[in-house]
mmCIF file of C-alpha atoms in Angstrom:
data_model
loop_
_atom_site.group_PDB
_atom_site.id
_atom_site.type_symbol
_atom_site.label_atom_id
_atom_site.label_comp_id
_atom_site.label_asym_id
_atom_site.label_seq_id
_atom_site.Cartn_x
_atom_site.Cartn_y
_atom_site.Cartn_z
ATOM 1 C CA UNK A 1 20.102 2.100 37.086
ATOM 2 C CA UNK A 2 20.231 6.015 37.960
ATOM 3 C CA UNK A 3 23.389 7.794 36.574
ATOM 4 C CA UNK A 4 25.531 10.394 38.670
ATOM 5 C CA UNK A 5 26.833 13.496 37.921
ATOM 6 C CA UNK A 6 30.300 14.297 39.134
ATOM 7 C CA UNK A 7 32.121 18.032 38.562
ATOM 8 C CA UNK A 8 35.700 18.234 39.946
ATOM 9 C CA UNK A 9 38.992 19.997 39.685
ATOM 10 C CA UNK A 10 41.955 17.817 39.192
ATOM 11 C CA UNK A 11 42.829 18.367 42.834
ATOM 12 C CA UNK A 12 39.884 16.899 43.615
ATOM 13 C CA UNK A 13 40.088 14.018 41.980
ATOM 14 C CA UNK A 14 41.434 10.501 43.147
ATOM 15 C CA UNK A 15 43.823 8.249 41.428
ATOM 16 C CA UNK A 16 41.575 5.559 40.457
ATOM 17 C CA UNK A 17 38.696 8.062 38.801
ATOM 18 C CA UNK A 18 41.424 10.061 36.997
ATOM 19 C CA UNK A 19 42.902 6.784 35.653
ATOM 20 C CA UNK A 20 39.010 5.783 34.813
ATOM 21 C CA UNK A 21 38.457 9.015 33.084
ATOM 22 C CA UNK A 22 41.604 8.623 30.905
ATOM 23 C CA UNK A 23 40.976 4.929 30.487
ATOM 24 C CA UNK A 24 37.151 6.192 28.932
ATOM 25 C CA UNK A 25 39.001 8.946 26.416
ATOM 26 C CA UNK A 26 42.152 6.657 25.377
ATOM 27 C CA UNK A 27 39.769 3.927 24.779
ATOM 28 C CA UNK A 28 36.954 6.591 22.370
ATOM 29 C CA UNK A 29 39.543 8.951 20.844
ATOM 30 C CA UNK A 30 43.116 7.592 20.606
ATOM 31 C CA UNK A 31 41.606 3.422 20.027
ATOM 32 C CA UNK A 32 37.963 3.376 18.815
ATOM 33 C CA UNK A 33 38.729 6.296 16.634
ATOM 34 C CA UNK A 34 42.605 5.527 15.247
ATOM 35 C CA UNK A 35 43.677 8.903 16.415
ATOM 36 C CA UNK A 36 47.038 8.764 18.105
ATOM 37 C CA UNK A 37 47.740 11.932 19.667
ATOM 38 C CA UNK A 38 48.969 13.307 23.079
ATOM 39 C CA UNK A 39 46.180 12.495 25.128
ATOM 40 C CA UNK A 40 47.293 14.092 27.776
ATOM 41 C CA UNK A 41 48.146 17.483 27.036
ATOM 42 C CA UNK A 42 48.673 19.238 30.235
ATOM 43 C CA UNK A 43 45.241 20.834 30.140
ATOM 44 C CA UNK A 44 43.732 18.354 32.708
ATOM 45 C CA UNK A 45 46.150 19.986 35.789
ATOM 46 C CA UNK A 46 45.279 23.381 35.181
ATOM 47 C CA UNK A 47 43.731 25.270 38.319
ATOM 48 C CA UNK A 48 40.403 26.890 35.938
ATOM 49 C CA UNK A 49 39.959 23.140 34.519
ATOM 50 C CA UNK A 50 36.661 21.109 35.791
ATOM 51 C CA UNK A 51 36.051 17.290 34.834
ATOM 52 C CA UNK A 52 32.286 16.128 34.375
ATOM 53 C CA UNK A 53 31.455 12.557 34.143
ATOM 54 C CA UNK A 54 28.627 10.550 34.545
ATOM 55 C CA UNK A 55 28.407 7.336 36.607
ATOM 56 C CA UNK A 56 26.218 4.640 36.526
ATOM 57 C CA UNK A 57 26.830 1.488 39.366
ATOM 58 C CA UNK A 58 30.528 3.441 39.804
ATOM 59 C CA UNK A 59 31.473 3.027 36.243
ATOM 60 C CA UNK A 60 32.256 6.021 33.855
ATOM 61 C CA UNK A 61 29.914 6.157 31.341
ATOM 62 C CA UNK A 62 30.344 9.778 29.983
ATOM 63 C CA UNK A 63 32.883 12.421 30.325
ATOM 64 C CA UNK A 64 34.024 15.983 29.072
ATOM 65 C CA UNK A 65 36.619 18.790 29.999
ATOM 66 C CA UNK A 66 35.349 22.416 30.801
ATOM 67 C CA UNK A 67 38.728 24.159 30.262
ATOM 68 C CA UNK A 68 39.096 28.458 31.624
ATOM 69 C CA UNK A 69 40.762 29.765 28.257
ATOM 70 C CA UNK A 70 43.166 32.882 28.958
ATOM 71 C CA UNK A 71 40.579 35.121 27.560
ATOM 72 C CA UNK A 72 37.779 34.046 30.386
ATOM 73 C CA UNK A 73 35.349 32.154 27.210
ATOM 74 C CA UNK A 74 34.885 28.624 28.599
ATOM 75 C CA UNK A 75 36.228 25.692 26.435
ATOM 76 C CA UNK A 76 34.381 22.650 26.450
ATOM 77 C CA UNK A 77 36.168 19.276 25.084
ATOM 78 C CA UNK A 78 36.841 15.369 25.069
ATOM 79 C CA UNK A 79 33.027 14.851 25.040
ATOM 80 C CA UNK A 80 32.965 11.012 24.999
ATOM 81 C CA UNK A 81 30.018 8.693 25.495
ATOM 82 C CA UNK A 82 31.030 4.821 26.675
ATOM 83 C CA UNK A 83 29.958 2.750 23.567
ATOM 84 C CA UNK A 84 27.729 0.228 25.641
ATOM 85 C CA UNK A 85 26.212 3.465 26.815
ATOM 86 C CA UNK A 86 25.446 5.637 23.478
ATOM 87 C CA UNK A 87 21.798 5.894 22.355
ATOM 88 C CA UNK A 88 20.495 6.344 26.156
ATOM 89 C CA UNK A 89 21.014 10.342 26.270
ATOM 90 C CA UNK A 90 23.526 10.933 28.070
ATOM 91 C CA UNK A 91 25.774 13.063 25.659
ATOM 92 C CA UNK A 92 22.589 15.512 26.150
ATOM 93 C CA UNK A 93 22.606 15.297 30.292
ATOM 94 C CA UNK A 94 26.682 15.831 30.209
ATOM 95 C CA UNK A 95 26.056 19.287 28.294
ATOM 96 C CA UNK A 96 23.022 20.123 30.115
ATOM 97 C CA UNK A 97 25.313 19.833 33.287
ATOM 98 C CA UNK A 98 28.217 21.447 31.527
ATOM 99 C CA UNK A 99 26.512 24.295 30.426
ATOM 100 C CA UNK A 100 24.951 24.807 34.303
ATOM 101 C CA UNK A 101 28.532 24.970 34.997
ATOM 102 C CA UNK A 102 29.164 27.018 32.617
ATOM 103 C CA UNK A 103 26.579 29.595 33.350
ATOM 104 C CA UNK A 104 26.526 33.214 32.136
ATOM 105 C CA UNK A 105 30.399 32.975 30.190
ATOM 106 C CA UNK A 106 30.890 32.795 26.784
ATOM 107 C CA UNK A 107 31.317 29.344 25.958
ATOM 108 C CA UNK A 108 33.362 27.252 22.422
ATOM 109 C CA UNK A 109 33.887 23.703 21.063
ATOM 110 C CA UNK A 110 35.662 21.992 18.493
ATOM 111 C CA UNK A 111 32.792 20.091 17.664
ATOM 112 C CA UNK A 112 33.700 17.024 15.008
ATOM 113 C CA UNK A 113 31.149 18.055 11.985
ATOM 114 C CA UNK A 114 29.046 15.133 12.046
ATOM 115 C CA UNK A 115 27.966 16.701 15.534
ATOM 116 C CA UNK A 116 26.979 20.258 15.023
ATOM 117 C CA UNK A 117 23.565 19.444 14.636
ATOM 118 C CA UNK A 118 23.560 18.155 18.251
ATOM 119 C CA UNK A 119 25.773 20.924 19.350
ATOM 120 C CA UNK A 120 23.485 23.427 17.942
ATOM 121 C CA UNK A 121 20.556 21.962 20.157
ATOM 122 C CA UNK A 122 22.586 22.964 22.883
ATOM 123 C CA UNK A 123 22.772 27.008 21.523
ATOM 124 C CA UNK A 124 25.624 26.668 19.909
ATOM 125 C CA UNK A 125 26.637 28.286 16.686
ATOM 126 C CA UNK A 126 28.993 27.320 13.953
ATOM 127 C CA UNK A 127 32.052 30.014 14.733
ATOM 128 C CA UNK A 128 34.067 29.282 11.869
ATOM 129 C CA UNK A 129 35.517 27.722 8.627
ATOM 130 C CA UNK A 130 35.970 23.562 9.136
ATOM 131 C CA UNK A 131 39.111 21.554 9.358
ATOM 132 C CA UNK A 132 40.253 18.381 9.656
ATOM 133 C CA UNK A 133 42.150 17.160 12.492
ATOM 134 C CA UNK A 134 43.285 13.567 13.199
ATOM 135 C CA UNK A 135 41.830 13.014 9.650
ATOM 136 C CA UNK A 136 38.540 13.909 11.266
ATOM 137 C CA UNK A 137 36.436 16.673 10.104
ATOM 138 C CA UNK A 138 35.719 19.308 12.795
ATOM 139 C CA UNK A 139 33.774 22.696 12.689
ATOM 140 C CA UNK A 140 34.118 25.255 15.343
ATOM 141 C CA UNK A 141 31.137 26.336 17.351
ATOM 142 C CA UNK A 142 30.838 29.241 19.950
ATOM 143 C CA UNK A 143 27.940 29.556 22.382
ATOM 144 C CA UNK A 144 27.437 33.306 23.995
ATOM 145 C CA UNK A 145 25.314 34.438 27.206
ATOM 146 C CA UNK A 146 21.672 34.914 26.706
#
């Protein structure tokens, strides 16, 4: 079964794959995870903001945020893998495609520290002291223009 790679703005996107793309990030962060938190933070509707996700047979299988931070560096976030669909690679396609997208602009992430090591394999670097957030360690990484 191929997967798909879709890259929209929120105007762009329909009710039914916004709601799917939610669904995918409630279900990861805010249920698999025990993090309650605002999920939806207002980021999503903002003009500069692009969704990637990855489809395979229609269904979501892998999503992340590319948000336009004030100071033109790219943020990337809400990198989530479906759990019937971890192990097959796709966390690697969805920042191969994100990065494309990306391009030449300086780019961060929050990355959650069990991750950096992935994250790093990308080109990016850690970018500052950890924390925890949601009782989750994180460490922030920055990635800069070759």
């Amino acid at each position: 079964m191929p997967v798909e790679s879709h890259l929209a703005g929120f105007a762009e996107l329909d009710a039914r794959t916004f709601h799917d793309l939610l669904r995918l990030r409630i279900d990861v962060f805010v249920v698999e995870q025990s993090c309650p938190y605002p999920e939806l933070d207002g980021r999503d509707v903002e003009p500069g903001t692009r969704h990637l996700w990855l489809t395979r047979d229609g269904v979501v299988v892998a999503y992340l945020r590319i948000l336009a931070d004030p100071d033109g560096v790219a943020r990337i976030g809400r990198v989530v893998v479906a759990p019937a669909a971890r192990g097959a690679g796709l966390a690697g396609a969805l920042m191969t495609e994100a990065l494309a997208a990306v391009g030449d602009r300086p780019c961060v992430l929050e990355a959650q520290t069990h991750l950096v090591g992935f994250y790093a394999g990308h080109g990016f670097a850690v970018d500052g002291p950890g924390y925890v957030e949601d009782g989750i360690p994180h460490t922030p990484m920055r990635r800069n223009p070759h």
